CSV table of C-alpha atoms in Angstrom, one decimal:
chain,number,residue,atom,x,y,z
A,7,UNK,CA,125.6,66.1,-143.3
A,8,UNK,CA,123.2,67.0,-146.1
A,9,UNK,CA,120.1,64.8,-146.3
A,10,UNK,CA,119.5,63.2,-149.6
A,11,UNK,CA,117.6,65.3,-152.2
A,12,UNK,CA,115.1,62.5,-152.8
A,13,UNK,CA,114.2,62.3,-149.1
A,14,UNK,CA,113.4,66.0,-149.0
A,15,UNK,CA,111.3,65.6,-152.2
A,16,UNK,CA,109.5,62.6,-150.7
A,17,UNK,CA,108.7,64.5,-147.5
A,18,UNK,CA,107.5,67.5,-149.4
A,19,UNK,CA,105.3,65.3,-151.5
A,20,UNK,CA,103.7,63.8,-148.4
A,21,UNK,CA,103.1,67.2,-146.9
A,22,UNK,CA,101.5,68.5,-150.1
A,23,UNK,CA,99.3,65.4,-150.5
A,24,UNK,CA,98.3,65.5,-146.8
A,25,UNK,CA,97.4,69.2,-147.2
A,26,UNK,CA,95.2,68.5,-150.2
A,27,UNK,CA,93.4,65.6,-148.5
A,28,UNK,CA,92.9,67.8,-145.3
A,29,UNK,CA,91.5,70.7,-147.3
A,30,UNK,CA,89.1,68.5,-149.3
A,31,UNK,CA,87.8,66.9,-146.1
A,32,UNK,CA,87.5,70.3,-144.4
A,33,UNK,CA,85.2,71.7,-147.1
A,34,UNK,CA,83.5,68.4,-147.8
A,35,UNK,CA,80.6,69.1,-145.4
A,36,UNK,CA,79.6,72.2,-147.3
A,37,UNK,CA,78.3,70.3,-150.4
A,38,UNK,CA,77.2,67.4,-148.2
A,39,UNK,CA,74.9,69.5,-146.0
A,40,UNK,CA,73.4,71.2,-149.0
A,41,UNK,CA,72.9,67.7,-150.7
A,42,UNK,CA,71.5,66.3,-147.5
A,43,UNK,CA,68.9,69.0,-147.1
A,44,UNK,CA,68.0,69.0,-150.7
A,45,UNK,CA,67.6,65.2,-150.7
A,46,UNK,CA,65.5,65.5,-147.5
A,47,UNK,CA,63.3,68.1,-149.3
A,48,UNK,CA,62.7,66.0,-152.3
A,49,UNK,CA,62.1,62.8,-150.4
A,50,UNK,CA,59.5,64.6,-148.3
A,51,UNK,CA,58.0,66.3,-151.4
A,52,UNK,CA,59.1,69.8,-150.6
A,53,UNK,CA,61.8,72.1,-152.1
A,54,UNK,CA,64.6,72.1,-149.5
A,55,UNK,CA,67.0,75.1,-149.3
A,56,UNK,CA,65.9,77.6,-152.0
A,57,UNK,CA,66.5,81.2,-151.0
A,58,UNK,CA,70.3,81.6,-150.9
A,59,UNK,CA,71.6,81.4,-154.4
A,60,UNK,CA,70.1,79.3,-157.2
A,61,UNK,CA,68.5,76.2,-155.7
A,62,UNK,CA,70.0,77.2,-152.4
A,63,UNK,CA,73.6,76.2,-153.3
A,64,UNK,CA,75.0,79.1,-151.3
A,65,UNK,CA,73.1,78.0,-148.2
A,66,UNK,CA,76.1,76.1,-146.7
A,67,UNK,CA,78.4,79.2,-147.1
A,68,UNK,CA,75.8,81.2,-145.3
A,69,UNK,CA,75.7,78.6,-142.6
A,70,UNK,CA,79.4,78.6,-142.3
A,71,UNK,CA,79.6,82.4,-141.9
A,72,UNK,CA,76.8,82.1,-139.3
A,73,UNK,CA,78.7,79.5,-137.4
A,74,UNK,CA,81.9,81.6,-137.4
A,75,UNK,CA,80.0,84.7,-136.2
A,76,UNK,CA,78.1,82.9,-133.4
A,77,UNK,CA,79.0,83.7,-129.8
A,78,UNK,CA,80.9,81.0,-128.1
A,79,UNK,CA,79.1,79.9,-124.9
A,80,UNK,CA,81.2,78.4,-122.2
A,81,UNK,CA,78.8,77.2,-119.4
A,82,UNK,CA,80.0,78.4,-116.0
A,83,UNK,CA,79.7,74.9,-114.6
A,84,UNK,CA,81.8,73.4,-117.3
A,85,UNK,CA,85.3,72.0,-117.0
A,86,UNK,CA,86.9,74.6,-119.2
A,87,UNK,CA,89.9,72.7,-120.5
A,88,UNK,CA,88.1,69.5,-121.5
A,89,UNK,CA,85.2,71.5,-122.9
A,90,UNK,CA,87.5,73.2,-125.4
A,91,UNK,CA,89.6,70.1,-126.0
A,92,UNK,CA,86.6,67.7,-126.8
A,93,UNK,CA,85.6,69.1,-130.2
A,94,UNK,CA,89.2,69.1,-131.4
A,95,UNK,CA,89.7,65.6,-130.1
A,96,UNK,CA,86.7,64.3,-132.0
A,97,UNK,CA,87.6,66.1,-135.2
A,98,UNK,CA,91.4,65.2,-135.5
A,99,UNK,CA,91.1,61.4,-135.5
A,100,UNK,CA,88.4,61.7,-138.2
A,101,UNK,CA,91.0,63.4,-140.4
A,102,UNK,CA,93.9,61.1,-139.3
A,103,UNK,CA,92.0,58.1,-140.6
A,104,UNK,CA,92.6,59.3,-144.2
A,105,UNK,CA,96.4,58.9,-143.9
A,106,UNK,CA,95.9,55.2,-144.6
A,107,UNK,CA,93.1,55.3,-147.2
A,108,UNK,CA,94.1,54.6,-150.8
A,109,UNK,CA,92.2,56.7,-153.4
A,110,UNK,CA,93.7,54.9,-156.3
A,111,UNK,CA,96.9,53.3,-157.5
A,112,UNK,CA,100.0,55.1,-158.6
A,113,UNK,CA,100.2,56.9,-161.9
A,114,UNK,CA,102.9,58.5,-164.0
A,115,UNK,CA,103.1,62.3,-163.9
A,116,UNK,CA,103.3,63.4,-167.5
A,117,UNK,CA,106.4,65.3,-168.4
A,118,UNK,CA,108.7,64.1,-165.7
A,119,UNK,CA,109.3,60.4,-165.3
A,120,UNK,CA,108.1,60.0,-161.8
A,121,UNK,CA,105.6,57.7,-160.2
A,122,UNK,CA,103.0,59.2,-157.9
A,123,UNK,CA,100.8,57.2,-155.6
A,124,UNK,CA,97.3,58.2,-154.9
A,125,UNK,CA,97.5,57.4,-151.2
A,126,UNK,CA,99.5,58.9,-148.4
A,127,UNK,CA,100.9,55.6,-147.1
A,128,UNK,CA,100.4,51.9,-147.7
A,129,UNK,CA,100.7,50.5,-144.1
A,130,UNK,CA,100.9,46.8,-143.6
A,131,UNK,CA,98.5,47.3,-140.7
A,132,UNK,CA,96.1,49.6,-142.5
A,133,UNK,CA,92.8,48.1,-141.4
A,134,UNK,CA,93.9,47.9,-137.8
A,135,UNK,CA,95.1,51.5,-137.9
A,136,UNK,CA,91.8,52.7,-139.3
A,137,UNK,CA,89.8,50.9,-136.6
A,138,UNK,CA,92.1,52.1,-133.8
A,139,UNK,CA,92.1,55.8,-134.9
A,140,UNK,CA,88.5,56.1,-135.7
A,141,UNK,CA,87.8,54.5,-132.3
A,142,UNK,CA,89.6,57.5,-130.7
A,143,UNK,CA,86.6,59.7,-131.7
A,144,UNK,CA,84.8,58.3,-128.7
A,145,UNK,CA,87.0,60.3,-126.4
A,146,UNK,CA,85.8,63.6,-127.9
A,147,UNK,CA,82.2,62.6,-127.3
A,148,UNK,CA,82.6,61.4,-123.8
A,149,UNK,CA,84.8,64.4,-122.8
A,150,UNK,CA,82.3,66.7,-124.4
A,151,UNK,CA,79.4,65.1,-122.5
A,152,UNK,CA,81.2,65.1,-119.2
A,153,UNK,CA,82.8,68.5,-119.4
A,154,UNK,CA,79.5,70.3,-120.2
A,155,UNK,CA,78.3,69.4,-116.7
A,156,UNK,CA,74.8,69.3,-118.0
A,157,UNK,CA,72.4,66.4,-117.5
A,158,UNK,CA,71.4,66.0,-121.1
A,159,UNK,CA,75.0,66.2,-122.3
A,160,UNK,CA,76.2,63.6,-119.8
A,161,UNK,CA,73.4,61.1,-120.7
A,162,UNK,CA,74.1,61.7,-124.4
A,163,UNK,CA,77.8,61.2,-123.9
A,164,UNK,CA,77.3,57.9,-122.1
A,165,UNK,CA,74.9,56.7,-124.7
A,166,UNK,CA,77.2,57.6,-127.5
A,167,UNK,CA,80.2,55.9,-126.0
A,168,UNK,CA,78.2,52.7,-125.2
A,169,UNK,CA,76.9,52.7,-128.7
A,170,UNK,CA,80.2,53.3,-130.3
A,171,UNK,CA,82.1,50.6,-128.4
A,172,UNK,CA,79.3,48.1,-128.9
A,173,UNK,CA,79.2,48.5,-132.7
A,174,UNK,CA,83.0,48.8,-133.0
A,175,UNK,CA,83.1,45.0,-132.3
A,176,UNK,CA,80.8,44.3,-135.2
A,177,UNK,CA,82.9,46.6,-137.4
A,178,UNK,CA,86.1,44.8,-136.4
A,179,UNK,CA,84.5,41.4,-137.1
A,180,UNK,CA,83.4,42.5,-140.5
A,181,UNK,CA,87.0,43.8,-141.2
A,182,UNK,CA,88.4,40.4,-140.1
A,183,UNK,CA,86.1,38.8,-142.6
A,184,UNK,CA,87.5,41.0,-145.4
A,185,UNK,CA,91.1,40.4,-144.2
A,186,UNK,CA,90.4,36.6,-144.4
A,187,UNK,CA,89.3,37.0,-148.0
A,188,UNK,CA,92.3,39.1,-149.0
A,189,UNK,CA,94.9,37.6,-146.7
A,190,UNK,CA,96.3,41.1,-146.0
A,191,UNK,CA,95.7,44.0,-143.7
A,192,UNK,CA,96.9,46.5,-146.2
A,193,UNK,CA,94.0,48.4,-147.9
A,194,UNK,CA,95.9,48.5,-151.2
A,195,UNK,CA,96.3,44.7,-151.2
A,196,UNK,CA,92.6,44.3,-150.3
A,197,UNK,CA,91.6,46.4,-153.4
A,198,UNK,CA,94.1,44.6,-155.6
A,199,UNK,CA,92.8,41.2,-154.5
A,200,UNK,CA,89.4,42.4,-155.9
A,201,UNK,CA,90.7,43.3,-159.3
A,202,UNK,CA,89.6,41.9,-162.6
A,203,UNK,CA,85.8,42.0,-162.8
A,204,UNK,CA,82.7,42.5,-160.8
A,205,UNK,CA,82.7,38.9,-159.6
A,206,UNK,CA,86.0,39.3,-157.7
A,207,UNK,CA,84.5,41.9,-155.4
A,208,UNK,CA,84.2,40.7,-151.9
A,209,UNK,CA,80.4,41.4,-151.8
A,210,UNK,CA,80.1,38.6,-154.4
A,211,UNK,CA,82.1,36.1,-152.3
A,212,UNK,CA,79.0,34.0,-151.8
A,213,UNK,CA,77.5,33.2,-149.4
A,214,UNK,CA,79.6,35.1,-146.7
A,215,UNK,CA,80.3,38.3,-148.6
A,216,UNK,CA,76.9,39.9,-148.4
A,217,UNK,CA,76.5,38.9,-144.7
A,218,UNK,CA,79.8,40.7,-143.9
A,219,UNK,CA,78.7,43.6,-145.9
A,220,UNK,CA,75.4,43.8,-143.9
A,221,UNK,CA,77.2,43.5,-140.6
A,222,UNK,CA,79.7,46.2,-141.7
A,223,UNK,CA,77.0,48.6,-143.0
A,224,UNK,CA,74.9,48.3,-139.8
A,225,UNK,CA,77.9,48.8,-137.7
A,226,UNK,CA,78.9,51.7,-139.8
A,227,UNK,CA,75.5,53.4,-139.5
A,228,UNK,CA,75.8,53.1,-135.7
A,229,UNK,CA,79.5,54.2,-135.6
A,230,UNK,CA,78.7,57.4,-137.5
A,231,UNK,CA,75.6,57.9,-135.4
A,232,UNK,CA,73.2,58.3,-138.3
A,233,UNK,CA,69.6,57.5,-138.4
A,234,UNK,CA,68.4,54.8,-137.6
A,235,UNK,CA,71.0,54.7,-134.9
A,236,UNK,CA,71.3,58.4,-133.9
A,237,UNK,CA,70.3,57.7,-130.3
A,238,UNK,CA,73.0,60.1,-129.0
A,239,UNK,CA,71.1,63.0,-130.6
A,240,UNK,CA,67.7,61.8,-129.9
A,241,UNK,CA,66.1,65.2,-129.6
A,242,UNK,CA,62.8,63.8,-128.2
A,243,UNK,CA,64.6,62.5,-125.0
A,244,UNK,CA,68.0,64.1,-124.9
A,245,UNK,CA,67.6,67.5,-126.6
A,246,UNK,CA,70.9,67.3,-128.5
A,247,UNK,CA,73.0,64.8,-126.7
A,248,UNK,CA,76.6,65.3,-125.9
A,249,UNK,CA,76.8,68.6,-127.8
A,250,UNK,CA,73.8,70.3,-126.1
A,251,UNK,CA,75.9,73.0,-124.5
A,252,UNK,CA,78.1,73.6,-127.6
A,253,UNK,CA,77.7,76.5,-129.9
A,254,UNK,CA,79.5,78.2,-132.8
A,255,UNK,CA,82.7,76.8,-134.2
A,256,UNK,CA,83.0,74.0,-131.5
A,257,UNK,CA,79.6,72.8,-132.5
A,258,UNK,CA,80.7,72.9,-136.1
A,259,UNK,CA,83.7,70.7,-135.3
A,260,UNK,CA,81.4,68.0,-133.9
A,261,UNK,CA,79.2,68.2,-137.1
A,262,UNK,CA,82.4,68.1,-139.2
A,263,UNK,CA,83.5,64.9,-137.5
A,264,UNK,CA,80.1,63.3,-138.0
A,265,UNK,CA,80.0,64.1,-141.7
A,266,UNK,CA,83.6,62.9,-142.1
A,267,UNK,CA,82.7,59.7,-140.3
A,268,UNK,CA,79.9,59.1,-142.8
A,269,UNK,CA,82.3,59.6,-145.7
A,270,UNK,CA,84.9,57.3,-144.0
A,271,UNK,CA,82.3,54.5,-143.7
A,272,UNK,CA,81.3,55.0,-147.4
A,273,UNK,CA,85.0,54.9,-148.5
A,274,UNK,CA,85.7,51.8,-146.4
A,275,UNK,CA,82.7,49.9,-147.7
A,276,UNK,CA,83.8,50.7,-151.2
A,277,UNK,CA,87.4,49.6,-150.6
A,278,UNK,CA,86.5,46.5,-148.6
A,279,UNK,CA,83.5,45.2,-150.5
A,280,UNK,CA,83.1,47.0,-153.8
A,281,UNK,CA,86.5,46.7,-155.4
A,282,UNK,CA,87.8,50.2,-154.6
A,283,UNK,CA,89.0,51.9,-157.8
A,284,UNK,CA,88.5,48.7,-159.9
A,285,UNK,CA,86.1,49.1,-162.8
A,286,UNK,CA,83.1,46.7,-162.7
A,287,UNK,CA,83.7,45.5,-166.3
A,288,UNK,CA,86.6,45.5,-168.7
A,289,UNK,CA,85.7,48.7,-170.4
A,290,UNK,CA,87.9,49.7,-173.3
A,291,UNK,CA,87.4,53.4,-172.6
A,292,UNK,CA,90.1,55.4,-170.9
A,293,UNK,CA,88.2,56.2,-167.7
A,294,UNK,CA,90.6,56.9,-164.8
A,295,UNK,CA,90.2,54.6,-161.8
A,296,UNK,CA,89.6,57.5,-159.5
A,297,UNK,CA,86.4,58.1,-161.3
A,298,UNK,CA,85.1,54.7,-160.3
A,299,UNK,CA,86.2,55.3,-156.7
A,300,UNK,CA,84.5,58.6,-156.4
A,301,UNK,CA,81.4,57.4,-158.1
A,302,UNK,CA,81.0,54.4,-155.8
A,303,UNK,CA,81.7,56.6,-152.7
A,304,UNK,CA,79.1,59.1,-153.9
A,305,UNK,CA,76.5,56.4,-154.2
A,306,UNK,CA,77.1,55.2,-150.7
A,307,UNK,CA,76.9,58.7,-149.3
A,308,UNK,CA,73.5,59.0,-151.1
A,309,UNK,CA,72.4,55.7,-149.4
A,310,UNK,CA,73.3,57.2,-146.0
A,311,UNK,CA,71.0,60.2,-146.7
A,312,UNK,CA,68.3,58.1,-148.3
A,313,UNK,CA,68.2,55.9,-145.2
A,314,UNK,CA,68.1,58.9,-143.0
A,315,UNK,CA,64.9,60.2,-144.4
A,316,UNK,CA,63.2,56.8,-144.8
A,317,UNK,CA,63.6,55.0,-141.5
A,318,UNK,CA,62.5,55.9,-138.0
A,319,UNK,CA,64.9,55.7,-135.0
A,320,UNK,CA,65.4,52.7,-132.9
A,321,UNK,CA,64.9,52.6,-129.1
A,322,UNK,CA,68.0,52.3,-127.0
A,323,UNK,CA,67.4,48.7,-125.8
A,324,UNK,CA,66.7,47.7,-129.4
A,325,UNK,CA,70.0,49.3,-130.4
A,326,UNK,CA,71.9,47.3,-127.8
A,327,UNK,CA,70.0,44.1,-128.7
A,328,UNK,CA,71.0,44.4,-132.4
A,329,UNK,CA,74.6,45.0,-131.5
A,330,UNK,CA,75.2,42.3,-128.9
A,331,UNK,CA,72.5,39.7,-129.6
A,332,UNK,CA,72.4,39.7,-133.4
A,333,UNK,CA,75.5,41.2,-134.9
A,334,UNK,CA,78.1,39.5,-132.7
A,335,UNK,CA,76.7,35.9,-132.9
A,336,UNK,CA,76.2,36.3,-136.6
A,337,UNK,CA,79.8,37.4,-137.0
A,338,UNK,CA,81.2,34.6,-134.9
A,339,UNK,CA,79.3,32.0,-137.0
A,340,UNK,CA,80.3,33.8,-140.2
A,341,UNK,CA,84.0,33.9,-139.3
A,342,UNK,CA,84.0,30.1,-139.0
A,343,UNK,CA,82.1,29.8,-142.3
A,344,UNK,CA,84.5,32.1,-144.1
A,345,UNK,CA,87.5,30.2,-142.6
A,346,UNK,CA,86.0,26.9,-143.8
A,347,UNK,CA,85.5,28.3,-147.3
A,348,UNK,CA,89.0,29.7,-147.4
A,349,UNK,CA,90.8,26.5,-146.5
A,350,UNK,CA,88.4,24.2,-148.2
B,26,UNK,CA,110.2,52.0,-144.8
B,27,UNK,CA,110.9,55.3,-143.1
B,28,UNK,CA,107.9,57.1,-144.6
B,29,UNK,CA,105.2,54.7,-143.7
B,30,UNK,CA,104.1,56.5,-140.6
B,31,UNK,CA,105.2,60.1,-141.3
B,32,UNK,CA,101.9,60.9,-143.1
B,33,UNK,CA,100.0,60.1,-139.9
B,34,UNK,CA,102.0,62.7,-138.0
B,35,UNK,CA,101.6,65.2,-140.8
B,36,UNK,CA,97.9,64.6,-141.0
B,37,UNK,CA,97.3,65.0,-137.3
B,38,UNK,CA,99.4,68.2,-137.3
B,39,UNK,CA,97.5,69.7,-140.2
B,40,UNK,CA,94.1,68.8,-138.8
B,41,UNK,CA,95.1,70.3,-135.4
B,42,UNK,CA,96.4,73.5,-137.1
B,43,UNK,CA,93.1,73.8,-139.1
B,44,UNK,CA,91.1,73.4,-135.9
B,45,UNK,CA,93.1,76.0,-134.0
B,46,UNK,CA,92.9,78.3,-137.1
B,47,UNK,CA,89.2,78.0,-137.4
B,48,UNK,CA,88.8,78.6,-133.6
B,49,UNK,CA,91.0,81.7,-133.9
B,50,UNK,CA,89.0,83.0,-136.8
B,51,UNK,CA,85.8,82.7,-134.8
B,52,UNK,CA,87.6,84.2,-131.8
B,53,UNK,CA,88.3,87.4,-133.9
B,54,UNK,CA,84.8,87.8,-135.3
B,55,UNK,CA,82.3,86.5,-132.8
B,56,UNK,CA,80.4,88.8,-130.4
B,57,UNK,CA,80.8,88.6,-126.6
B,58,UNK,CA,77.8,89.1,-124.5
B,59,UNK,CA,77.8,86.6,-121.6
B,60,UNK,CA,75.6,86.8,-118.6
B,61,UNK,CA,74.8,84.3,-116.0
B,62,UNK,CA,71.4,83.0,-117.4
B,63,UNK,CA,73.0,82.5,-120.8
B,64,UNK,CA,75.9,80.5,-119.4
B,65,UNK,CA,73.9,78.2,-117.2
B,66,UNK,CA,73.5,74.5,-118.3
B,67,UNK,CA,70.5,74.0,-120.4
B,68,UNK,CA,67.6,72.4,-118.5
B,69,UNK,CA,64.6,73.4,-120.5
B,70,UNK,CA,64.6,76.9,-119.2
B,71,UNK,CA,64.4,75.9,-115.5
B,72,UNK,CA,67.0,76.7,-112.9
B,73,UNK,CA,69.7,74.0,-113.1
B,74,UNK,CA,69.5,71.6,-110.2
B,75,UNK,CA,72.6,70.1,-108.7
B,76,UNK,CA,75.8,68.9,-110.4
B,77,UNK,CA,75.6,66.6,-113.4
B,78,UNK,CA,79.0,65.1,-113.5
B,79,UNK,CA,79.3,63.7,-110.0
B,80,UNK,CA,79.6,60.2,-111.6
B,81,UNK,CA,76.0,59.0,-111.1
B,82,UNK,CA,75.3,56.8,-114.0
B,83,UNK,CA,73.7,53.5,-114.7
B,84,UNK,CA,76.0,50.7,-113.8
B,85,UNK,CA,75.0,48.9,-117.0
B,86,UNK,CA,77.2,51.2,-119.1
B,87,UNK,CA,80.1,49.9,-117.0
B,88,UNK,CA,79.3,46.3,-117.7
B,89,UNK,CA,79.1,47.0,-121.4
B,90,UNK,CA,82.5,48.7,-121.2
B,91,UNK,CA,84.0,45.5,-119.6
B,92,UNK,CA,82.4,43.3,-122.2
B,93,UNK,CA,83.7,45.6,-124.9
B,94,UNK,CA,87.3,45.1,-123.7
B,95,UNK,CA,86.9,41.3,-123.7
B,96,UNK,CA,85.6,41.2,-127.2
B,97,UNK,CA,87.8,43.9,-128.7
B,98,UNK,CA,90.9,42.1,-127.5
B,99,UNK,CA,89.4,38.9,-129.0
B,100,UNK,CA,89.2,40.7,-132.4
B,101,UNK,CA,92.8,41.7,-132.1
B,102,UNK,CA,93.8,38.0,-131.7
B,103,UNK,CA,91.8,37.2,-134.8
B,104,UNK,CA,93.6,39.6,-137.1
B,105,UNK,CA,97.0,37.8,-137.3
B,106,UNK,CA,95.1,34.5,-137.6
B,107,UNK,CA,93.1,35.9,-140.6
B,108,UNK,CA,96.2,36.9,-142.5
B,109,UNK,CA,97.9,33.5,-142.3
B,110,UNK,CA,94.8,31.3,-142.8
B,111,UNK,CA,95.6,30.1,-146.3
B,112,UNK,CA,99.3,29.4,-145.8
B,113,UNK,CA,100.2,25.9,-146.8
B,114,UNK,CA,100.7,23.3,-144.1
B,115,UNK,CA,99.5,25.7,-141.4
B,116,UNK,CA,95.8,26.3,-142.3
B,117,UNK,CA,94.1,23.2,-140.8
B,118,UNK,CA,96.0,23.6,-137.6
B,119,UNK,CA,95.3,27.3,-137.1
B,120,UNK,CA,91.6,26.8,-138.2
B,121,UNK,CA,91.0,24.1,-135.5
B,122,UNK,CA,92.8,26.3,-133.0
B,123,UNK,CA,90.6,29.2,-133.8
B,124,UNK,CA,87.4,27.1,-133.6
B,125,UNK,CA,88.4,26.4,-130.0
B,126,UNK,CA,89.2,30.1,-129.3
B,127,UNK,CA,85.9,31.3,-130.8
B,128,UNK,CA,84.0,28.5,-128.9
B,129,UNK,CA,85.4,29.7,-125.6
B,130,UNK,CA,84.4,33.3,-126.4
B,131,UNK,CA,80.9,32.3,-127.5
B,132,UNK,CA,80.6,30.6,-124.2
B,133,UNK,CA,81.5,33.9,-122.5
B,134,UNK,CA,78.9,35.7,-124.6
B,135,UNK,CA,76.3,33.1,-123.7
B,136,UNK,CA,77.1,33.4,-120.0
B,137,UNK,CA,76.8,37.2,-120.1
B,138,UNK,CA,73.5,36.8,-122.1
B,139,UNK,CA,72.1,34.3,-119.5
B,140,UNK,CA,73.2,36.4,-116.6
B,141,UNK,CA,71.2,39.3,-118.1
B,142,UNK,CA,74.2,41.6,-118.8
B,143,UNK,CA,72.7,42.4,-122.2
B,144,UNK,CA,69.2,43.3,-121.1
B,145,UNK,CA,68.4,47.0,-121.0
B,146,UNK,CA,64.9,47.2,-119.7
């Protein structure tokens, strides 16, 4: 039996789209590392990368070549299988999250009369899928920390996993708040519910919207282990945390996962609170929706870097206090408040 | 909807292929010069003492893991509730129900708090 031609075409389209998304994500850390170091430089009144290429733009390529050419060190005490598996295990879920993320609505391809959607799939459990899959990244961290058989790595791995699971609860609560406002778990529906104008965005659903956004952002900073919550990589006490023993390409995978996590949190905050690809006003200009989406995401990535070079790092007990004693009670109260507003 | 979950598989496959490809690239180009001192676990330049992954860790991490399971399952129960909240005729009933559910959980959190499970120092 010959399968239908449209089914083949559909599958091919999915593969092509997935390939493009994967490629973009794979090279994304190159501009981001350059940007981060440049922003760091200018915030601290110095130049940042300067030597390789004009304004140091070729620096990330030099770094990439260096990482490929680095010797791969496998400590003799390490658990060989898990040591190799851990970086891959922390990288792959970071990519898999993007299967459910909508970058825009569908558009007509000019020439042939065919609709093309700007997302891989519109799951009816999108939010749940993203929370579940991004949670899998913890395994990479804890395996990496344990398999290294090094004291710093083990402590870093334990700290990372405790931090990730603590703040995942806050992150889920904030997602529940958004689901309550949109009445759907599908990310496309969540964005569509915020259409129209600026005032329909979830962040402006007063008074609970900003509180949910604050909970989500604090949880997101902790989930992507960025300053002020980068305790797993606290170089003062733990040298480099769970990836102390890693070098070369395996180290690069952990870094890749971290940068993609940062982008994921930015993308999710745009989709959940800032109207996704919706324009803030009804502008009569033919600006494509993807422009708004990318612009908003770029802004949030900048905020991540801005915060990194502005704030100091929390202590570990402070981190746990914020997660369990502030964010969770606030979320519980806020859920009741949101529910009351929704049915009232 | 036969294609809803296919992209997930495709995405995982592509990401794994990329990871293996990058590891293979580095396998071809990287130098190899291992010796015992280089391969020892990093302990600030001292001789490594003992085994690290014998399973000695602070029991507090375990308590946090247990609390996490309780609260994560709770959030899972909240998701279906959140989607049907504004449905007609149902909303008041599920809302009151959820107040009771959240109250019970808040009680659990308060209990853990009073017992000192959330203290780190």
